[in-house]
Amino acid sequence: MNMASASMGINPSRGSVLRKQPLSSMFFTTQAIPSSHCYDQKGGEIFELKAELNSDKKEKKKEAVKKVIASMTVGKDVSALFPDVVNCMQTDNLELKKLVYLYLMNYAKSQPDMAIMAVNTFVKDCEDPNPLIRALAVRTMGCIRVDKITEYLCEPLRKCLKDEDPYVRKTAAVCVAKLHDINAQLVEDQGFLDTLKDLISDSNPMVVANAVAALSEIAESHPNSNLLDLNFQTINKLLTALNECTEWGQIFILDCLANYSPKDDREAQSICERVTPRLSHANSAVVLSAVKVLMKFMEMLSKDLDYYGTLLKKLAPPLVTLLSAEPELQYVALRNINLIVQKRPEILKHEMKVFFVKYNDPIYVKLEKLDIMIRLASQANITQVLAELKEYATEVDVDFVRKAVRAIGRCAIKVEQSAERCVSTLLDLIQTKVNYVVQEAIVVIKDIFRKYPNKYESVIATLCENLDSLDEPEARAAMIWIVGEYAERIDNADELLESFLEGFHDESTQVQLQLLTAIVKLFLKKPTETQELVQQVLSLATQDSDNPDLRDRGYIYWRLLSTDPVAAKEVVLAEKPLISEETDLIEPTLLDELICHIGTLASVYHKPPSAFVEGSRGVQHKRLPPRSGSNESTESPDVTISAGTQPTEQPPAVIPSQGDLLGDLLNLDLGPPVNVPPIPSSTVQMGAMDLLGGGLDSLLGGDLGGSPAVHDPLSGLLKSGKLQNPIGAGYGTPAVMPASLNATVGGGLGDLFDLAGGIGVSSGSYVAPKTVWLPAAKAKGLEISGTFSRRMGHIYMDLSLMNKAMQVMTDFAIQFNKNSFGMIPAAPLQINAPLAPNQTIEASLLLHTAGPVMKMDPLTNLQVAVKNNIDVFYFSCLYPINILFLDEGKLDRQIFLATWKDIPNENEVQFQIKDCHLNADAITDKLFNNNIFTVAKRNVEGQDMLYQSLKLSNGIWVLAELRIQPGNPNYTLSLKCRASGVTQHVFQAYEIILKN
Amino acid sequence: MIGGLFIYNHKGEVLISRVYRDDIGRNAVDAFRVNVIHARQQVRSPVTNIARTSFFHVKRSNIWLAAVTKQNVNAAMVFEFLYKMCDVMTSYFGKISEENIKNNFVLIYELLDEILDFGYPQNSETGALKTFITQQGIKSQTKEEQSQITSQVTGQIGWRREGIKYRRNELFLDVLESVNLLMSPQGQVLSAHVSGRVVMKSYLSGMPECKFGMNDKIVIEKQGKGTADETTKRYRTTKDIILPFRVIPLVREVGRTKLEVKVVIKSNFKPSLLAQKIEVRIPTPLNTSGVQVICMKGKAKYKASENAIVWKIKRMAGMKESQISAEIELLPTNDKKKWARPPISMNFEVPFAPSGLKVRYLKVFEPKLNYSDHDVIKWVRYIGRSGIYETRC
C-alpha cells in the first residue's frame, strides 16, 4: 500500500474514526516499502497533499497537515509544500495552528524568503486576547532561525516580555535566549538583556526561573561579561523564588546559585541554610544541585564551626536516598558520589551497606557501586566488604566479576590488616579454575607482592599451577614478573620461563618485555644454570625483533651484563618503590573543578566540560572558593573586572592550542615525555651513558659540534631525546644559540658596572605582586605564578612553581616566544631538586633583551613555554613596561628641549592620572626609583610642571610632561615618543608606580 | 540544555523527533540508532557520547526515549525529565507502546512544545497540562478560565484549582511502604531499608490545610507534591525495620544431576494480622529437566520459562511457619560455567508499616469555608509491600 492511496480511503468528516485508525501509522509503514516503488509515487504524493492543503474543508486541511508532519518526522523532505502549509496558518483552530508552527520551525531555515510570509501572523498572534495564543506565537517565532525575520520579531517580543500574563512573560524570557542564539548582537542592541535582568525581580516564580535559566546560558557564552550580576539582593530574590517555583525552576536557580561567590563565610552559611531544605526534594536533580551548592560553599566555612559538622551530617541521607531512584538516575548519582567521597570521605563513611550490589541492578550501576565500595573500604568494615566481593566474584557478568576480583586486591593494598584474608580469598577464587577469574587474580596478586614484598610468597606454588591457562597478556606478564622477581625461591623458574620463550615472537610486547627482564633477573640470581637462556632471550630481543623498545632494552641489558655485572645487579635487582594505596584517584585540581559541576554531564564523564563541549561554552574553568580568612575577596567577580584595567594584574591568557605556536615556541623537547624515574639519581644516569660507550658520542657528535651548552639541562634533554629520534631541524635556532647567550650575559655585566659607577641604587622600583599565570588545571597539576622585576639593572622573572599534582615533577625548562622587546632568559631555569607534591619552589630567572624581536599584540605580551617531565605547557602573560626602563634614561635639558620640539605634535598623547595624592618631590623620587628621570621642574601659575625622560631597552626615548595642580588629585600627563605605540603602556607604568 | 528529543521503536525507527537546538543535526537521530539501538554489544551506560554529542536514554517496554545535547547539561535533570515525559504520556494515553505513540503523535508534539521550551523543562504537572492541552482546541474558554489556566501553570500551587466543592468532606490517608531486604544464606541481614509514601487523597472543599502527626519512628527525608487532590510525602529508613518474613534456604547438590532444595518461610508479626499475596520464587538452574515439589501450604509450580519454582500462598497469619521441598533433576552438561545461583525472592503484602510508622493524628483546617475538623470523615490505612526482598542461597 502506498501513501497516496492510503489517504484516499479516509473519510475526513469523521474525526473519531480517524483517531482509531490514524494516518500516521500508514506513513510509518511506508518505510518498509522498497524505495524504488516509493519514488515512482512520490510526485503523486506531494501533489495529492498539495490539493488537500488547499481544500476548503477545515478537517481535510488539518488531516493533510498531520500527514505532512508525519512525513517530516520520518525524515522525508516535504519542504516543497511550504507555501501551502503556511497558507493554513491563519486559522482559529489552535490544533491546526500548532501543527503549522511545527512545520515552520523545521523548514523556515531552508525557505527564508517564504518564511517572511509568516511574520504577519506572528505579530498578530502576539496581540491576541488569549494569553495561550500570545505565548504560542512568541515561543514559536524564536524557533524560526532566519536572520531576516528576527528583526521583525523584536517589537512583539518586547511587548511580550512586559505582558500582564505570567505565562506569556515566562515564555518570552526563554525567547530572548533563543534570539541570542541566532543573533547575539541584536539582543544586546535591543536592550533585551536588561529586560531579562529585570525579570529576576518578577513576582511570578516561574518567570524568575526561566529568566535565570536564559541569563545563565547567555552568560556562559560571554565568560567575562558581568551579565549575571549576582549580588546580595539578587541572591535574596533567587532564594525566595526557590521555595515557590516548579522542580525544574528550582534546578535552574540552584545551578545559578552555585556560580555565585559569597563575600564571606557568614553569607555562605546563610545561603547554605536556605538551600538545605532542597535536599529533601523528590526530584533527584534538585537534590544534586543543592548538594553542589553546599559542597561548594562549605569550602568557605571554617571546620571548627558547629554548623560545618551539622551540614556534613545532613548531606548523607539525601545521597543515600538517591540510590532508590530509577537505575539511570542511580548511575548519575553514583558517578557524583564517587567524586564526593574523594573530596569529603567523612560524609558517607558509615554508609557502606547501601552500596552493596543487588542482583537485579543493571550492570552500569553494579560497576559504579563496586568502585565506591572500594573507596569506602576501611578496617572497620573490611570483613563485610570482603564477604560481598567474594560473592560478586561468582556472578555471571564477566566485566563485573573481573572488577570484583580486582577490588579484592585493592582492598588488600588499602587495608593492610586485611591483606592476608584478601590473599586467601583470591586463592579460593583461583581454585574455582574459572579462566578469567584466575587471570584477574594473578594480576592483582602481583600488585599485592609489590606492596608487601616477601610476605606472601607461599602462594607462588599455587599460581604456578595455573600457568598454562593464562591467555591474556596482562596476566601472562604478571605471572612472568612474579617468577622473575622470586626466581631464587622457585626451583624450576628456568623451566617455567623457558616454556614461555618458545613462542616469544607471538607474544604481545608487554609479555616480551617482561620476559626479557625476568630472565635477566633470573640470570643475575642463578648465573650458573641459566647462561644459555639469557643469551637466547637477548638474541631474540635484539636480533630477531623489530620492536625498538624491546631491542633497546635488550641492548642495554646486554651491554650492562657484559661490562659490569655488579652494576647490572644493582640496576636490575634494585629495590623497588612500594606502590601507593589508591592509584585511581582523580587529580585534586580536576576533582575540585568537577565538584563545581555536580549533577552535570561533566560529573558523569569525570571530565571537565572543555573536554566534550565545543566552542566557547564550558571553556571557562570553575574553581572552588577559597576558605575565608585566607584572602577574602580575590575570587569575587567585581574585583577581577576592575583589575582588568591594570595591565600587570590582568588574568593571564593560557594559550589553548599548541598547533600554531609549535613553530615559534622552539625546540623544547616536544617528543614523547622522557621517562625519568621519580627521584633520579645522577649516578644511575651517568652509568647508563657509559654503557653505550663511544656509540653515544658518535651518535651525537655531528649535531652538537662543540656547542658550549652541553651542560645545560635543556640541551641535555634534547640530547637524550635525540638518542631515539634524531631530528636535526630547529636545534640551532637563535633562541638557544649559545653564542648569543654568552654575548648578552657579558653585556648585562657591563650594565652592572655602569650602574655601580654612576647613579645610586634602584632597588625601590615597583614590583607587582605575583599573579597566577598558569593554573594547575591547565598544566596537569603545575601551577605557575610570577611577576617581573628590575633589580640592579637586570630584569628578572620571579616565578613560583607549585606542584598540585600527585607525582614528583622534575626536569624543568623554560623558553619564550619571540616578543616585542626581544626578552629571553639569560640562563636556563635552575631548579635542582625535584618538586614534590604540594611543594612550591621560588625561582628567579635572569632575562636580557637581545633575543629575536616580533611585535606582539598587546605590545607587552609574552608567550612562554614551560616543560617538565610530564609535558610541555604554554601560557602568556603581560609584563609591565617599566622593567625595560634603562638606567641611562636621563636626558640633558637642552637635548630634551630639542627632542621635544623635534617629535611631531601628532605624536603627543595626553592622559589623566586620577586620585593620586603625592607632591612633586615624592613623585620625582618614586619615578626616579623606576628609572623615570626628572630633567627639569617648573612652577607655572601655581602648577608644578615636571619634565621627564626615560629610555627603553631597545633604545626608544619617551619624553613626558607631568602637570600637578595643588589640591587636585588628578594629574595630566603628556607623553611624546617617536614610536607612539608605547605611550599607552608608559602611561600605565606611571599609574602603577605612582599608586603603589 | 536539551538539544533534541527522539522516540524510537525497538527496530530503531524514529517515531517522534523534536529538535530544539541548532547544534543538533539530523544525523544525531541516526548516530543513536547505529551506536546504541543497533550496537553489537549491549550499551553499558545510560549516557553515551558519540562525536561530542551526548545521548541520554531510557527504555519503556520496547520503546527508546533519547534526549540529546552538545552542552554540559544537568544530567540528573535530563533523566528526571525523561521519566516525567513518560508519566505525562502514560496519563494521556495509557501504556507507552509503538501503537499508542503513532496514534497520538500530534498530541505528543504538542506536549513536547509545551513542557520543553528551547530545551528547558517547563511545568509538566499532568493536572495543569490537562486543563489546556486537550486535543479539542480551546475556543470555548472564557477569559477567566484562561487566566485561571495560566496562573495554575505558572503559579505556586500548580496542582489545585480554586473553587472545588464536595458534598461529603472525606480524607483518605494511606501509608504505603515497600520493604527491601538482602540477606545472606546464613540469615545475616546484609542490607535492609524501607521506602515509604504517605499518600493523601482528599475530597475536601476549598483550599484546606491538612496536618498529620506520626510517631518518631522515622524522619521524613523526602517530600514531594502530587497532583490534583492527591498529595504524597516520601520517606526512607534503614533503622529498626520489622522484617515481615524470613526465608531459610537449604540447597544440596546430590551428584551432578540432582539438586535438593528446601525452603522454610517464617512470618514475623502479630498473630492477629494476616499477610496476603505471598509468593516465593526459587530459581532453578538452566539445565533443569524436571522438578518435583511438595509444599505444606499454598500451591507451588515449576515454571520452565522463568527458570523458577513459584510458590504461592494466599494468606498467612503472623508467627507461623511453612515449608516447601523440591527435587530438581538436571541434564548433564559440559558447560564449565557455574550456575550463578540467583537469590530467592519474595513478594507479599502486610497490613502494617514495616518501618514502625504510625499516624497519631490527622487534622484539617479550612479558614474560608464553614466546615470544621470534626465534620471530615477520615480514613487511615497501612500497607506494607515487598520491594526487592531477596535471600541468597
mmCIF file of N, CA and C in Angstrom, chain A residues 387-388 391, chain B residues 182-190 246-251 262 341-344 390-393:
data_model
loop_
_atom_site.group_PDB
_atom_site.id
_atom_site.type_symbol
_atom_site.label_atom_id
_atom_site.label_comp_id
_atom_site.label_asym_id
_atom_site.label_seq_id
_atom_site.Cartn_x
_atom_site.Cartn_y
_atom_site.Cartn_z
ATOM 1 N N ALA A 387 33.409 -10.188 52.198
ATOM 2 C CA ALA A 387 32.393 -11.220 52.016
ATOM 3 C C ALA A 387 31.562 -10.906 50.773
ATOM 4 N N GLU A 388 31.212 -9.626 50.620
ATOM 5 C CA GLU A 388 30.434 -9.219 49.453
ATOM 6 C C GLU A 388 31.202 -9.459 48.161
ATOM 7 N N GLU A 391 31.300 -12.864 47.034
ATOM 8 C CA GLU A 391 30.004 -13.225 46.458
ATOM 9 C C GLU A 391 29.929 -12.777 44.991
ATOM 10 N N LEU B 182 18.175 -7.687 51.684
ATOM 11 C CA LEU B 182 19.150 -8.596 51.098
ATOM 12 C C LEU B 182 19.761 -9.358 52.262
ATOM 13 N N MET B 183 19.569 -10.698 52.235
ATOM 14 C CA MET B 183 20.003 -11.499 53.377
ATOM 15 C C MET B 183 20.989 -12.558 52.899
ATOM 16 N N SER B 184 21.943 -12.871 53.720
ATOM 17 C CA SER B 184 22.913 -13.898 53.346
ATOM 18 C C SER B 184 22.291 -15.271 53.609
ATOM 19 N N PRO B 185 22.848 -16.339 53.040
ATOM 20 C CA PRO B 185 22.272 -17.681 53.255
ATOM 21 C C PRO B 185 22.240 -18.039 54.737
ATOM 22 N N GLN B 186 23.145 -17.453 55.511
ATOM 23 C CA GLN B 186 23.213 -17.777 56.938
ATOM 24 C C GLN B 186 22.214 -16.958 57.750
ATOM 25 N N GLY B 187 21.427 -16.144 57.104
ATOM 26 C CA GLY B 187 20.420 -15.387 57.821
ATOM 27 C C GLY B 187 20.902 -14.045 58.350
ATOM 28 N N GLN B 188 22.005 -13.567 57.798
ATOM 29 C CA GLN B 188 22.516 -12.279 58.256
ATOM 30 C C GLN B 188 21.958 -11.189 57.343
ATOM 31 N N VAL B 189 21.478 -10.109 57.932
ATOM 32 C CA VAL B 189 20.912 -9.034 57.115
ATOM 33 C C VAL B 189 22.055 -8.233 56.499
ATOM 34 N N LEU B 190 22.173 -8.268 55.174
ATOM 35 C CA LEU B 190 23.247 -7.516 54.522
ATOM 36 C C LEU B 190 22.826 -6.072 54.317
ATOM 37 N N ARG B 246 10.968 -14.251 57.070
ATOM 38 C CA ARG B 246 12.335 -14.744 56.929
ATOM 39 C C ARG B 246 12.319 -15.951 56.021
ATOM 40 N N VAL B 247 13.302 -16.048 55.185
ATOM 41 C CA VAL B 247 13.389 -17.176 54.275
ATOM 42 C C VAL B 247 14.638 -17.965 54.649
ATOM 43 N N ILE B 248 14.464 -19.233 54.891
ATOM 44 C CA ILE B 248 15.623 -20.058 55.239
ATOM 45 C C ILE B 248 15.835 -21.080 54.132
ATOM 46 N N PRO B 249 16.840 -20.884 53.321
ATOM 47 C CA PRO B 249 17.041 -21.788 52.180
ATOM 48 C C PRO B 249 18.016 -22.903 52.521
ATOM 49 N N LEU B 250 17.836 -24.030 51.864
ATOM 50 C CA LEU B 250 18.770 -25.133 52.033
ATOM 51 C C LEU B 250 18.914 -25.788 50.660
ATOM 52 N N VAL B 251 20.057 -25.655 50.052
ATOM 53 C CA VAL B 251 20.247 -26.234 48.726
ATOM 54 C C VAL B 251 21.352 -27.271 48.824
ATOM 55 N N LYS B 262 15.248 -27.064 49.933
ATOM 56 C CA LYS B 262 14.236 -26.946 50.986
ATOM 57 C C LYS B 262 14.201 -25.482 51.406
ATOM 58 N N ARG B 341 23.446 -19.132 40.816
ATOM 59 C CA ARG B 341 22.558 -19.178 41.987
ATOM 60 C C ARG B 341 21.951 -17.830 42.321
ATOM 61 N N PRO B 342 21.011 -17.396 41.528
ATOM 62 C CA PRO B 342 20.346 -16.127 41.854
ATOM 63 C C PRO B 342 19.637 -16.244 43.203
ATOM 64 N N PRO B 343 19.396 -15.145 43.857
ATOM 65 C CA PRO B 343 18.756 -15.204 45.178
ATOM 66 C C PRO B 343 17.286 -15.625 45.088
ATOM 67 N N ILE B 344 16.780 -16.138 46.212
ATOM 68 C CA ILE B 344 15.351 -16.455 46.318
ATOM 69 C C ILE B 344 14.625 -15.149 46.627
ATOM 70 N N GLU B 390 15.143 -10.232 49.003
ATOM 71 C CA GLU B 390 15.912 -11.360 48.493
ATOM 72 C C GLU B 390 16.761 -12.036 49.563
ATOM 73 N N THR B 391 16.856 -13.332 49.443
ATOM 74 C CA THR B 391 17.746 -14.101 50.315
ATOM 75 C C THR B 391 18.669 -14.909 49.415
ATOM 76 N N ARG B 392 19.944 -14.764 49.625
ATOM 77 C CA ARG B 392 20.871 -15.539 48.798
ATOM 78 C C ARG B 392 20.858 -16.991 49.225
ATOM 79 N N CYS B 393 21.138 -17.900 48.293
ATOM 80 C CA CYS B 393 21.143 -19.302 48.680
ATOM 81 C C CYS B 393 22.405 -19.990 48.168
#
